[in-house]
Tab-separated table of C-alpha atoms and ligand atoms in Angstrom:
chain	number	residue	atom	x	y	z
A	5	MET	CA	-25.244	-36.043	55.773
A	6	LYS	CA	-22.596	-34.215	53.779
A	7	TYR	CA	-22.483	-30.561	52.815
A	8	ILE	CA	-21.283	-29.069	49.533
A	9	SER	CA	-20.348	-25.548	48.440
A	10	THR	CA	-22.531	-23.459	46.126
A	11	ARG	CA	-19.421	-22.800	44.014
A	12	GLY	CA	-18.619	-26.454	43.557
A	13	GLY	CA	-14.953	-26.227	44.553
A	14	VAL	CA	-14.878	-28.119	47.859
A	15	GLU	CA	-14.995	-31.812	48.794
A	16	PRO	CA	-18.182	-32.721	50.698
A	17	GLN	CA	-17.830	-31.825	54.400
A	18	ASP	CA	-19.269	-33.109	57.678
A	19	PHE	CA	-21.831	-31.225	59.744
A	20	GLU	CA	-19.500	-30.145	62.550
A	21	ASP	CA	-16.831	-28.810	60.211
A	22	VAL	CA	-19.452	-26.819	58.333
A	23	VAL	CA	-20.707	-25.243	61.564
A	24	LEU	CA	-17.170	-24.267	62.583
A	25	THR	CA	-16.112	-23.011	59.151
A	26	GLY	CA	-18.940	-20.682	58.115
A	27	LEU	CA	-17.853	-19.649	54.616
A	28	ALA	CA	-16.652	-22.455	52.311
A	29	PRO	CA	-12.960	-22.220	51.285
A	30	ASP	CA	-13.920	-21.564	47.630
A	31	GLY	CA	-15.917	-18.495	48.690
A	32	GLY	CA	-19.261	-20.286	48.392
A	33	LEU	CA	-21.857	-21.204	50.995
A	34	PHE	CA	-22.500	-24.667	52.363
A	35	VAL	CA	-25.754	-26.467	51.557
A	36	PRO	CA	-26.802	-30.056	52.291
A	37	GLN	CA	-25.867	-32.456	49.521
A	38	GLU	CA	-29.391	-33.861	49.768
A	39	LEU	CA	-32.322	-32.427	51.701
A	40	PRO	CA	-34.369	-34.632	54.015
A	41	VAL	CA	-37.967	-34.884	52.789
A	42	PHE	CA	-40.869	-35.634	55.145
A	43	SER	CA	-44.134	-37.258	54.073
A	44	GLN	CA	-47.458	-35.512	54.727
A	45	GLN	CA	-48.368	-38.243	57.239
A	46	GLU	CA	-45.156	-37.716	59.143
A	47	ILE	CA	-45.603	-33.940	59.265
A	48	ALA	CA	-49.232	-34.362	60.334
A	49	SER	CA	-48.128	-36.611	63.190
A	50	TRP	CA	-46.164	-33.680	64.677
A	51	ALA	CA	-49.273	-31.627	65.421
A	52	GLY	CA	-49.343	-30.945	69.148
A	53	LEU	CA	-45.608	-31.262	69.714
A	54	SER	CA	-43.881	-28.553	71.747
A	55	TYR	CA	-41.672	-26.154	69.777
A	56	GLN	CA	-38.570	-27.891	71.148
A	57	ALA	CA	-39.809	-31.380	70.246
A	58	LEU	CA	-40.662	-30.206	66.734
A	59	ALA	CA	-37.211	-28.631	66.406
A	60	LEU	CA	-35.627	-31.964	67.290
A	61	LYS	CA	-37.591	-33.739	64.523
A	62	ILE	CA	-36.522	-31.209	61.912
A	63	ILE	CA	-32.905	-30.670	62.946
A	64	SER	CA	-32.023	-34.351	63.565
A	65	PRO	CA	-31.700	-35.409	59.910
A	66	PHE	CA	-29.298	-32.531	59.209
A	67	VAL	CA	-27.064	-33.511	62.116
A	68	ASP	CA	-27.443	-37.118	61.048
A	69	GLY	CA	-25.853	-38.806	64.042
A	70	ALA	CA	-22.889	-36.418	64.358
A	71	ILE	CA	-24.342	-35.532	67.771
A	72	PRO	CA	-26.150	-38.208	69.840
A	73	GLU	CA	-29.910	-37.595	69.886
A	74	ASP	CA	-30.027	-37.044	73.674
A	75	ASP	CA	-27.317	-34.398	73.517
A	76	LEU	CA	-29.013	-32.672	70.597
A	77	LYS	CA	-32.266	-32.624	72.530
A	78	GLN	CA	-30.510	-30.958	75.454
A	79	LEU	CA	-28.920	-28.338	73.205
A	80	ILE	CA	-32.312	-27.491	71.738
A	81	ASP	CA	-34.036	-27.385	75.118
A	82	LYS	CA	-31.371	-25.052	76.517
A	83	SER	CA	-31.607	-22.788	73.465
A	84	TYR	CA	-35.315	-22.091	73.792
A	85	ALA	CA	-35.462	-22.038	77.609
A	86	THR	CA	-34.447	-18.351	77.428
A	87	PHE	CA	-37.593	-17.375	75.488
A	88	ARG	CA	-40.193	-15.404	77.437
A	89	HIS	CA	-43.301	-16.808	75.815
A	90	GLY	CA	-44.591	-20.325	76.417
A	91	GLY	CA	-45.460	-20.691	72.747
A	92	ILE	CA	-41.920	-19.626	71.708
A	93	ALA	CA	-43.305	-18.341	68.357
A	94	PRO	CA	-46.923	-17.315	69.022
A	95	LEU	CA	-49.348	-16.454	66.203
A	96	ILE	CA	-51.566	-13.370	66.393
A	97	GLN	CA	-54.525	-12.880	64.055
A	98	THR	CA	-54.766	-9.436	62.432
A	99	GLY	CA	-57.408	-10.081	59.766
A	100	HIS	CA	-59.236	-12.722	57.719
A	101	ASN	CA	-56.674	-15.502	57.291
A	102	GLU	CA	-54.037	-12.908	58.138
A	103	TRP	CA	-51.561	-13.782	60.874
A	104	ILE	CA	-48.420	-12.437	62.467
A	105	MET	CA	-45.901	-14.865	63.921
A	106	GLU	CA	-44.046	-13.152	66.748
A	107	LEU	CA	-40.418	-14.174	66.588
A	108	PHE	CA	-39.213	-11.621	69.132
A	109	HIS	CA	-39.653	-13.325	72.500
A	110	GLY	CA	-36.002	-14.329	72.799
A	111	PRO	CA	-33.436	-12.537	74.983
A	112	THR	CA	-32.647	-9.707	72.520
A	113	LEU	CA	-36.170	-9.207	71.127
A	114	ALA	CA	-35.389	-10.099	67.515
A	115	PHE	CA	-35.788	-13.299	65.506
A	116	LYS	CA	-32.024	-13.746	65.338
A	117	ASP	CA	-32.218	-15.291	68.815
A	118	PHE	CA	-33.841	-18.387	67.295
A	119	ALA	CA	-30.649	-19.164	65.446
A	120	LEU	CA	-27.999	-17.663	67.691
A	121	GLN	CA	-29.147	-19.135	70.990
A	122	PHE	CA	-28.859	-22.528	69.332
A	123	LEU	CA	-25.614	-21.805	67.480
A	124	GLY	CA	-23.867	-20.702	70.707
A	125	HIS	CA	-24.705	-23.940	72.494
A	126	LEU	CA	-23.930	-26.020	69.415
A	127	LEU	CA	-20.496	-24.443	68.891
A	128	ASP	CA	-19.578	-24.788	72.542
A	129	TYR	CA	-20.590	-28.459	72.473
A	130	ILE	CA	-18.541	-29.217	69.360
A	131	LEU	CA	-15.513	-27.321	70.710
A	132	ALA	CA	-15.649	-29.108	74.082
A	133	LYS	CA	-15.773	-32.453	72.314
A	134	ARG	CA	-12.722	-31.538	70.246
A	135	GLY	CA	-10.820	-29.868	73.098
A	136	GLN	CA	-10.673	-26.668	71.026
A	137	LYS	CA	-11.313	-22.995	71.808
A	138	VAL	CA	-12.147	-20.229	69.347
A	139	VAL	CA	-12.424	-16.474	69.155
A	140	ILE	CA	-15.571	-15.138	67.535
A	141	MET	CA	-15.125	-11.775	65.912
A	142	GLY	CA	-17.962	-9.842	64.359
A	143	ALA	CA	-19.111	-6.389	63.338
A	144	THR	CA	-22.608	-5.162	63.995
A	145	SER	CA	-24.797	-2.229	63.125
A	146	GLY	CA	-27.281	-3.355	65.750
A	147	ASP	CA	-29.284	-6.580	66.051
A	148	THR	CA	-26.826	-9.330	65.201
A	149	GLY	CA	-24.238	-8.279	67.754
A	150	SER	CA	-26.522	-8.482	70.736
A	151	ALA	CA	-28.048	-11.787	69.617
A	152	ALA	CA	-24.565	-13.259	69.116
A	153	ILE	CA	-23.406	-12.019	72.523
A	154	GLU	CA	-26.481	-13.465	74.242
A	155	GLY	CA	-25.871	-16.735	72.387
A	156	CYS	CA	-22.249	-16.990	73.552
A	157	ARG	CA	-22.211	-15.443	77.024
A	158	ARG	CA	-22.250	-18.802	78.800
A	159	CYS	CA	-19.952	-20.643	76.385
A	160	GLU	CA	-16.779	-21.890	78.038
A	161	ASN	CA	-14.801	-22.396	74.852
A	162	ILE	CA	-15.570	-19.113	73.132
A	163	ASP	CA	-14.451	-15.522	73.490
A	164	ILE	CA	-16.605	-13.119	71.553
A	165	PHE	CA	-15.416	-9.691	70.369
A	166	ILE	CA	-18.095	-7.528	68.768
A	167	LEU	CA	-17.184	-4.268	67.056
A	168	HIS	CA	-19.829	-1.590	66.765
A	169	PRO	CA	-19.363	1.893	65.298
A	170	TYR	CA	-18.779	4.285	68.222
A	171	ASN	CA	-21.826	6.505	68.849
A	172	ARG	CA	-23.637	5.143	65.789
A	173	VAL	CA	-25.916	2.457	67.201
A	174	SER	CA	-29.077	3.211	69.166
A	175	ASP	CA	-28.944	3.344	72.972
A	176	VAL	CA	-31.130	0.239	73.251
A	177	GLN	CA	-28.964	-1.683	70.822
A	178	ARG	CA	-25.706	-0.630	72.498
A	179	ARG	CA	-26.962	-1.395	75.982
A	180	GLN	CA	-28.206	-4.824	74.935
A	181	MET	CA	-24.589	-5.638	74.115
A	182	THR	CA	-22.613	-3.687	76.692
A	183	THR	CA	-24.596	-4.663	79.786
A	184	VAL	CA	-23.617	-8.315	79.360
A	185	LEU	CA	-20.752	-8.439	81.841
A	186	ALA	CA	-19.497	-11.992	81.251
A	187	ASP	CA	-15.700	-12.395	81.171
A	188	ASN	CA	-15.714	-13.894	77.676
A	189	VAL	CA	-17.776	-11.048	76.174
A	190	HIS	CA	-15.856	-8.063	74.785
A	191	ASN	CA	-17.513	-5.018	73.259
A	192	ILE	CA	-15.383	-2.703	71.166
A	193	ALA	CA	-16.776	0.680	70.131
A	194	MET	CA	-14.616	1.574	67.165
A	195	HIS	CA	-14.229	5.057	65.715
A	196	GLY	CA	-15.691	5.007	62.205
A	197	ASN	CA	-18.825	3.592	60.607
A	198	PHE	CA	-20.208	0.088	60.213
A	199	ASP	CA	-18.183	-0.562	57.038
A	200	ASP	CA	-14.987	0.319	58.902
A	201	CYS	CA	-15.909	-2.247	61.555
A	202	GLN	CA	-16.690	-4.866	58.950
A	203	ASN	CA	-13.434	-4.201	57.095
A	204	MET	CA	-11.518	-4.603	60.337
A	205	VAL	CA	-13.153	-8.008	60.866
A	206	LYS	CA	-12.441	-9.077	57.276
A	207	ALA	CA	-8.782	-8.063	57.523
A	208	SER	CA	-8.458	-9.993	60.772
A	209	PHE	CA	-9.932	-13.165	59.262
A	210	ALA	CA	-7.547	-12.856	56.305
A	211	ASP	CA	-4.455	-12.768	58.539
A	212	GLN	CA	-4.946	-14.375	61.952
A	213	SER	CA	-1.312	-14.256	63.025
A	214	PHE	CA	-2.184	-11.768	65.806
A	215	LEU	CA	-3.913	-14.566	67.748
A	216	PRO	CA	-2.079	-16.687	70.308
A	217	GLU	CA	-0.868	-20.111	69.195
A	218	GLY	CA	-3.686	-22.617	68.663
A	219	ARG	CA	-6.526	-20.101	68.473
A	220	GLN	CA	-8.518	-19.321	65.373
A	221	LEU	CA	-11.344	-16.995	64.482
A	222	ALA	CA	-14.885	-18.220	63.946
A	223	ALA	CA	-17.870	-16.378	62.504
A	224	VAL	CA	-21.509	-16.507	63.493
A	225	ASN	CA	-22.724	-14.297	60.641
A	226	SER	CA	-25.849	-14.987	58.665
A	227	ILE	CA	-24.222	-17.402	56.218
A	228	ASN	CA	-23.502	-19.989	58.927
A	229	TRP	CA	-25.456	-23.094	57.944
A	230	ALA	CA	-26.646	-23.833	61.490
A	231	ARG	CA	-28.471	-20.502	61.610
A	232	ILE	CA	-30.491	-21.306	58.511
A	233	MET	CA	-31.216	-24.802	59.806
A	234	ALA	CA	-32.648	-23.554	63.112
A	235	GLN	CA	-34.917	-21.129	61.263
A	236	ILE	CA	-36.640	-23.860	59.233
A	237	VAL	CA	-38.465	-25.004	62.356
A	238	TYR	CA	-40.860	-22.090	62.778
A	239	TYR	CA	-42.268	-22.475	59.276
A	240	PHE	CA	-43.405	-25.990	60.209
A	241	TRP	CA	-44.605	-24.643	63.555
A	242	ALA	CA	-46.837	-22.002	61.925
A	243	SER	CA	-48.203	-24.420	59.365
A	244	LEU	CA	-49.100	-27.033	61.988
A	245	SER	CA	-50.829	-24.340	64.040
A	246	LEU	CA	-52.961	-23.235	61.078
A	247	GLY	CA	-54.234	-26.527	59.705
A	248	GLY	CA	-51.175	-27.743	57.835
A	249	PRO	CA	-49.986	-29.887	56.269
A	250	GLN	CA	-53.494	-30.647	54.966
A	251	ARG	CA	-53.855	-26.967	54.183
A	252	LYS	CA	-51.328	-24.748	52.421
A	253	VAL	CA	-49.924	-21.682	54.174
A	254	SER	CA	-48.142	-18.602	52.770
A	255	PHE	CA	-45.453	-16.482	54.402
A	256	SER	CA	-44.256	-12.910	54.056
A	257	VAL	CA	-40.732	-12.294	55.285
A	258	PRO	CA	-39.000	-8.946	55.970
A	259	THR	CA	-35.804	-9.639	54.093
A	260	GLY	CA	-32.202	-8.453	54.355
A	261	ASN	CA	-29.570	-11.134	53.867
A	262	PHE	CA	-32.154	-13.684	52.668
A	263	GLY	CA	-31.403	-16.142	55.479
A	264	ASP	CA	-34.833	-16.135	57.055
A	265	ILE	CA	-36.817	-16.565	53.853
A	266	PHE	CA	-34.364	-19.134	52.522
A	267	ALA	CA	-35.239	-21.273	55.550
A	268	GLY	CA	-38.867	-21.071	54.385
A	269	TYR	CA	-37.828	-22.219	50.926
A	270	LEU	CA	-36.088	-25.225	52.487
A	271	ALA	CA	-39.189	-26.046	54.547
A	272	HIS	CA	-41.120	-26.134	51.271
A	273	LYS	CA	-38.543	-28.409	49.644
A	274	MET	CA	-38.676	-30.696	52.681
A	275	GLY	CA	-42.362	-31.371	52.087
A	276	LEU	CA	-44.218	-28.541	53.831
A	277	PRO	CA	-47.097	-27.313	51.633
A	278	ILE	CA	-46.342	-23.600	51.179
A	279	GLU	CA	-48.267	-21.638	48.555
A	280	GLN	CA	-46.339	-18.363	48.457
A	281	LEU	CA	-43.169	-16.893	49.912
A	282	VAL	CA	-43.207	-13.108	49.776
A	283	ILE	CA	-39.891	-11.265	49.795
A	284	ALA	CA	-40.533	-7.951	51.551
A	285	THR	CA	-37.914	-5.232	51.060
A	286	ASN	CA	-37.578	-1.601	52.094
A	287	GLN	CA	-36.246	1.111	49.731
A	288	ASN	CA	-33.086	-0.977	49.359
A	289	ASP	CA	-35.062	-3.109	46.963
A	290	ILE	CA	-32.560	-5.035	44.871
A	291	LEU	CA	-34.263	-8.388	45.546
A	292	HIS	CA	-37.654	-6.971	44.632
A	293	ARG	CA	-36.240	-5.552	41.395
A	294	CYS	CA	-34.563	-8.875	40.682
A	295	ILE	CA	-37.706	-10.983	41.110
A	296	SER	CA	-40.070	-8.530	39.398
A	297	ASP	CA	-37.845	-7.132	36.587
A	298	ASN	CA	-34.704	-9.268	36.494
A	299	ASP	CA	-32.838	-6.140	37.616
A	300	HIS	CA	-30.192	-7.171	40.119
A	301	SER	CA	-28.079	-4.018	39.866
A	302	THR	CA	-26.526	-2.398	42.900
A	303	ARG	CA	-27.369	1.177	43.874
A	304	PRO	CA	-26.063	3.284	46.749
A	305	LEU	CA	-27.365	2.004	50.073
A	306	GLU	CA	-30.026	4.199	51.665
A	307	GLN	CA	-30.456	4.460	55.427
A	308	SER	CA	-34.010	3.530	56.356
A	309	LEU	CA	-36.102	3.251	59.492
A	310	ALA	CA	-35.872	-0.537	59.131
A	311	PRO	CA	-32.066	-0.731	59.357
A	312	SER	CA	-31.787	-4.519	59.620
A	313	MET	CA	-32.945	-4.700	56.004
A	314	ASP	CA	-30.511	-2.042	54.719
A	315	ILE	CA	-28.458	-4.498	52.715
A	316	MET	CA	-27.280	-4.349	49.119
A	317	ILE	CA	-26.101	-7.831	48.165
A	318	SER	CA	-27.989	-10.504	50.133
A	319	SER	CA	-25.458	-13.226	50.828
A	320	ASN	CA	-27.898	-16.126	51.232
A	321	PHE	CA	-29.562	-15.441	47.864
A	322	GLU	CA	-26.660	-17.429	46.439
A	323	ARG	CA	-28.057	-20.550	48.088
A	324	LEU	CA	-31.342	-20.165	46.210
A	325	LEU	CA	-29.567	-19.422	42.920
A	326	PHE	CA	-27.604	-22.646	43.331
A	327	ASP	CA	-30.870	-24.612	43.167
A	328	LEU	CA	-32.368	-22.453	40.426
A	329	TYR	CA	-29.301	-23.223	38.293
A	330	ASP	CA	-29.589	-26.984	38.904
A	331	ARG	CA	-26.696	-26.908	41.388
A	332	ASP	CA	-24.159	-25.816	38.796
A	333	GLY	CA	-21.343	-24.413	40.976
A	334	ALA	CA	-19.383	-22.976	38.055
A	335	ALA	CA	-22.429	-21.015	36.853
A	336	ILE	CA	-22.929	-19.627	40.376
A	337	ALA	CA	-19.288	-18.562	40.655
A	338	GLU	CA	-19.743	-16.583	37.398
A	339	LEU	CA	-23.042	-15.063	38.512
A	340	MET	CA	-21.607	-13.946	41.844
A	341	LYS	CA	-18.740	-12.240	40.021
A	342	ASP	CA	-21.318	-10.289	38.026
A	343	ALA	CA	-23.289	-9.443	41.152
A	344	LYS	CA	-20.166	-8.146	42.867
A	345	ALA	CA	-19.297	-6.060	39.808
A	346	GLY	CA	-22.709	-4.407	40.094
A	347	HIS	CA	-25.078	-6.227	37.764
A	348	MET	CA	-26.380	-9.793	37.543
A	349	ASN	CA	-28.872	-11.151	35.007
A	350	LEU	CA	-30.827	-14.308	35.798
A	351	SER	CA	-31.670	-16.813	33.060
A	352	ASP	CA	-35.310	-16.992	31.959
A	353	ALA	CA	-35.543	-20.533	33.294
A	354	ALA	CA	-34.206	-19.536	36.732
A	355	LEU	CA	-36.522	-16.570	37.002
A	356	LYS	CA	-39.533	-18.598	35.937
A	357	GLU	CA	-38.731	-21.261	38.511
A	358	ALA	CA	-38.280	-18.671	41.276
A	359	ARG	CA	-41.606	-16.996	40.489
A	360	LYS	CA	-43.508	-20.258	41.005
A	361	LEU	CA	-43.010	-19.817	44.744
A	362	PHE	CA	-41.647	-16.320	45.376
A	363	SER	CA	-43.234	-12.942	44.921
A	364	SER	CA	-41.845	-9.635	46.111
A	365	TYR	CA	-42.805	-6.147	47.174
A	366	ARG	CA	-41.061	-2.921	48.146
A	367	CYS	CA	-42.316	-0.759	51.000
A	368	ASP	CA	-40.427	2.466	51.777
A	369	ASP	CA	-40.320	4.410	55.057
A	370	ALA	CA	-43.477	6.383	54.319
A	371	GLY	CA	-45.478	3.247	53.485
A	372	MET	CA	-44.103	1.471	56.528
A	373	VAL	CA	-45.071	4.283	58.919
A	374	GLU	CA	-48.571	4.299	57.452
A	375	ILE	CA	-49.016	0.562	58.092
A	376	ILE	CA	-47.845	0.792	61.709
A	377	ARG	CA	-50.262	3.695	62.247
A	378	SER	CA	-53.302	2.072	60.621
A	379	VAL	CA	-52.887	-1.319	62.273
A	380	TYR	CA	-52.366	0.324	65.650
A	381	GLN	CA	-55.493	2.442	65.177
A	382	GLN	CA	-57.621	-0.461	64.018
A	383	SER	CA	-56.548	-3.179	66.389
A	384	ASN	CA	-54.287	-1.646	69.021
A	385	TYR	CA	-51.473	-3.902	67.811
A	386	LEU	CA	-48.082	-2.199	67.666
A	387	MET	CA	-45.574	-3.493	65.109
A	388	ASP	CA	-41.896	-2.832	64.589
A	389	PRO	CA	-40.873	-1.306	61.225
A	390	HIS	CA	-39.521	-4.555	59.726
A	391	THR	CA	-42.712	-6.423	60.535
A	392	ALA	CA	-44.793	-3.591	59.080
A	393	ILE	CA	-42.951	-3.889	55.770
A	394	GLY	CA	-43.661	-7.614	55.829
A	395	LEU	CA	-47.361	-7.060	56.444
A	396	ASP	CA	-47.639	-4.475	53.670
A	397	ALA	CA	-45.976	-6.898	51.255
A	398	ALA	CA	-48.252	-9.720	52.427
A	399	ARG	CA	-51.343	-7.653	51.669
A	400	HIS	CA	-50.124	-6.625	48.221
A	401	CYS	CA	-48.886	-10.023	47.100
A	402	ARG	CA	-51.578	-12.389	48.398
A	403	ALA	CA	-52.799	-14.589	45.603
A	404	ASN	CA	-55.526	-16.400	47.513
A	405	LEU	CA	-57.627	-15.149	50.411
A	406	GLU	CA	-58.483	-18.706	51.484
A	407	THR	CA	-54.848	-19.490	52.272
A	408	PRO	CA	-53.573	-18.285	55.644
A	409	MET	CA	-50.882	-15.636	55.149
A	410	VAL	CA	-48.335	-15.405	57.943
A	411	THR	CA	-46.090	-12.358	58.281
A	412	LEU	CA	-42.947	-12.968	60.282
A	413	ALA	CA	-42.571	-10.366	63.054
A	414	THR	CA	-38.806	-10.131	63.217
A	415	ALA	CA	-38.377	-7.622	66.047
A	416	HIS	CA	-40.164	-6.125	69.043
A	417	PRO	CA	-41.377	-2.533	68.472
A	418	ALA	CA	-39.466	-1.279	71.536
A	419	LYS	CA	-36.219	-1.847	69.636
A	420	PHE	CA	-37.152	0.831	67.102
A	421	PRO	CA	-38.755	3.716	69.004
A	422	ASP	CA	-38.031	6.320	66.283
A	423	ALA	CA	-40.061	4.542	63.630
A	424	VAL	CA	-42.866	3.832	66.032
A	425	LYS	CA	-43.019	7.486	67.087
A	426	CYS	CA	-43.073	8.575	63.428
A	427	ALA	CA	-46.230	6.495	63.135
A	428	GLY	CA	-47.904	8.673	65.755
A	429	TYR	CA	-47.425	6.442	68.798
A	430	PRO	CA	-47.223	8.957	71.625
A	431	ASN	CA	-44.390	7.550	73.778
A	432	ASP	CA	-41.351	5.375	73.541
A	433	PRO	CA	-42.828	1.873	73.233
A	434	GLU	CA	-42.239	-0.006	76.465
A	435	LEU	CA	-39.542	-2.627	76.778
A	436	PRO	CA	-40.839	-5.982	78.022
A	437	GLN	CA	-40.643	-6.442	81.749
A	438	HIS	CA	-37.478	-8.523	81.823
A	439	MET	CA	-35.632	-5.689	80.106
A	440	ALA	CA	-37.206	-2.788	81.943
A	441	ASP	CA	-33.966	-2.177	83.877
A	442	LEU	CA	-31.815	-1.987	80.722
A	443	PHE	CA	-31.083	1.697	81.286
A	444	ASP	CA	-30.066	1.198	84.929
A	445	LYS	CA	-27.536	-1.541	84.311
A	446	GLU	CA	-23.783	-1.111	84.283
A	447	GLU	CA	-22.204	-0.983	80.814
A	448	ARG	CA	-18.787	-2.226	79.799
A	449	TYR	CA	-17.082	-1.435	76.511
A	450	THR	CA	-13.795	-0.155	75.194
A	451	VAL	CA	-13.438	2.655	72.673
A	452	LEU	CA	-10.658	2.011	70.163
A	453	ASP	CA	-9.287	3.792	67.101
A	454	ASN	CA	-9.852	2.385	63.641
A	455	ASP	CA	-6.350	0.957	63.557
A	456	GLN	CA	-5.582	-2.674	62.867
A	457	ALA	CA	-2.657	-3.040	65.277
A	458	THR	CA	-4.637	-1.416	68.098
A	459	VAL	CA	-7.717	-3.584	67.677
A	460	GLN	CA	-5.821	-6.818	67.145
A	461	SER	CA	-3.500	-6.372	70.108
A	462	TYR	CA	-6.528	-5.554	72.273
A	463	ILE	CA	-8.097	-8.842	71.215
A	464	ALA	CA	-4.924	-10.858	71.741
A	465	GLN	CA	-4.554	-9.442	75.277
A	466	HIS	CA	-8.146	-9.969	76.366
A	467	ILE	CA	-8.833	-13.571	75.418
A	468	HIS	CA	-10.262	-15.198	78.502
A	469	ALA	CA	-11.605	-18.667	77.640
B	12	PLP	C1	-31.768	-9.593	60.465
B	12	PLP	C2	-33.128	-9.001	60.407
B	12	PLP	C3	-33.919	-9.065	59.241
B	12	PLP	C4	-33.435	-9.670	57.955
B	12	PLP	O1	-33.286	-11.061	58.008
B	12	PLP	P1	-32.429	-11.853	56.912
B	12	PLP	O2	-32.368	-13.251	57.369
B	12	PLP	O3	-31.076	-11.170	56.902
B	12	PLP	O4	-33.128	-11.691	55.601
B	12	PLP	C5	-35.209	-8.544	59.303
B	12	PLP	N1	-35.682	-7.952	60.418
B	12	PLP	C6	-34.948	-7.866	61.552
B	12	PLP	C7	-35.525	-7.185	62.736
B	12	PLP	C8	-33.654	-8.379	61.593
B	12	PLP	O5	-32.931	-8.286	62.723
């Protein structure tokens, strides 16, 4: 299988190159040239498979022989062996045909583990085969950094440097990163805010001459194709658990960069009967305004109690637009220029096509707190703020009460104690048992100034792999 760029300016690429590259050289995102499509009979025959066996069925056609099937199976098995729930992605019923799929049983308690556990093993495998080593550099405001570190801590061909804004991430989030004491894991607490960290990473990608000979930077951010690919699996998993493919299922997805919900869109295109995909946003509601009013105009970012959704321009939305515009790369390049300049208008045809499958809803902090409180009171089930926004959107957007509606629970409530306490929960929600000692563990991180020479020479001197 070959991969093409959403901006149309790149020759078709192979799977492994796409995984290593991240962003396409023309500034676009990679998508498969042609999607695999499964028949209803084939999907039905997967009922009863383990999560790992199902993942192998779905991921294989995308890898398309680039990795021998046995090796791919091992990579998948290793990736999900770190999950603390036998069902990997268990479903909890919260009402009539209303379900929550818990995607937070991985090592860092957020759904990003589904993709990053796999991506770490996959990268290491490809690098070993090629006799190459890379340096991963990333900036984090919280969740992604810890999931990336957990994904790479045992990789022999990768050093990972994660920058977080000094004193500006929560104690749980910082400790999830800084208590990983592997020699190839490097935490930098940089003076400044998240944007300063991100700008430092961008500048370093633009000029990599600070790295020793033969090393290059790699990114594991949310536009990496392999992350999207791994996330397709749990849509099939939920459907098969709830009577699919004979029966349609709907999903509500707490959305930031649009990676998670885009995986659901791909599942639909690959033959899975999905009735609705609900885009749930917080007060940073540009995607909701876009789908409901064709208003994709940027506004100042607001800090919310669901910080992983505090995003202005959702990078993976471009992948959907590419399909909505009949894969016209030149049109997408123009649109993305508009979006960057502050305002993008979708064509009537594109909007109409999108609305056949997608609906959207905005839930602000006050609404979110209310949902956590009422669900906890009614059923003793405690949700994290992102999940609560998803559930609120699910309830508002449901078109059909006979179709199971699954809200994706993207994080464990213990990661966001402030929001949970706002909802009237009396204590800090408890961390799961395997993390109960998080606050007793030794931390390791280095505080650096927001200065390019300082950060880059630190990286150059500390490469271990
Ligand atoms: C990353 C994240 C999201 C947003 O997911 P996208 O794929 O960026 O849309 C939602 N909730 C949590 C808890 C997250 O960590």
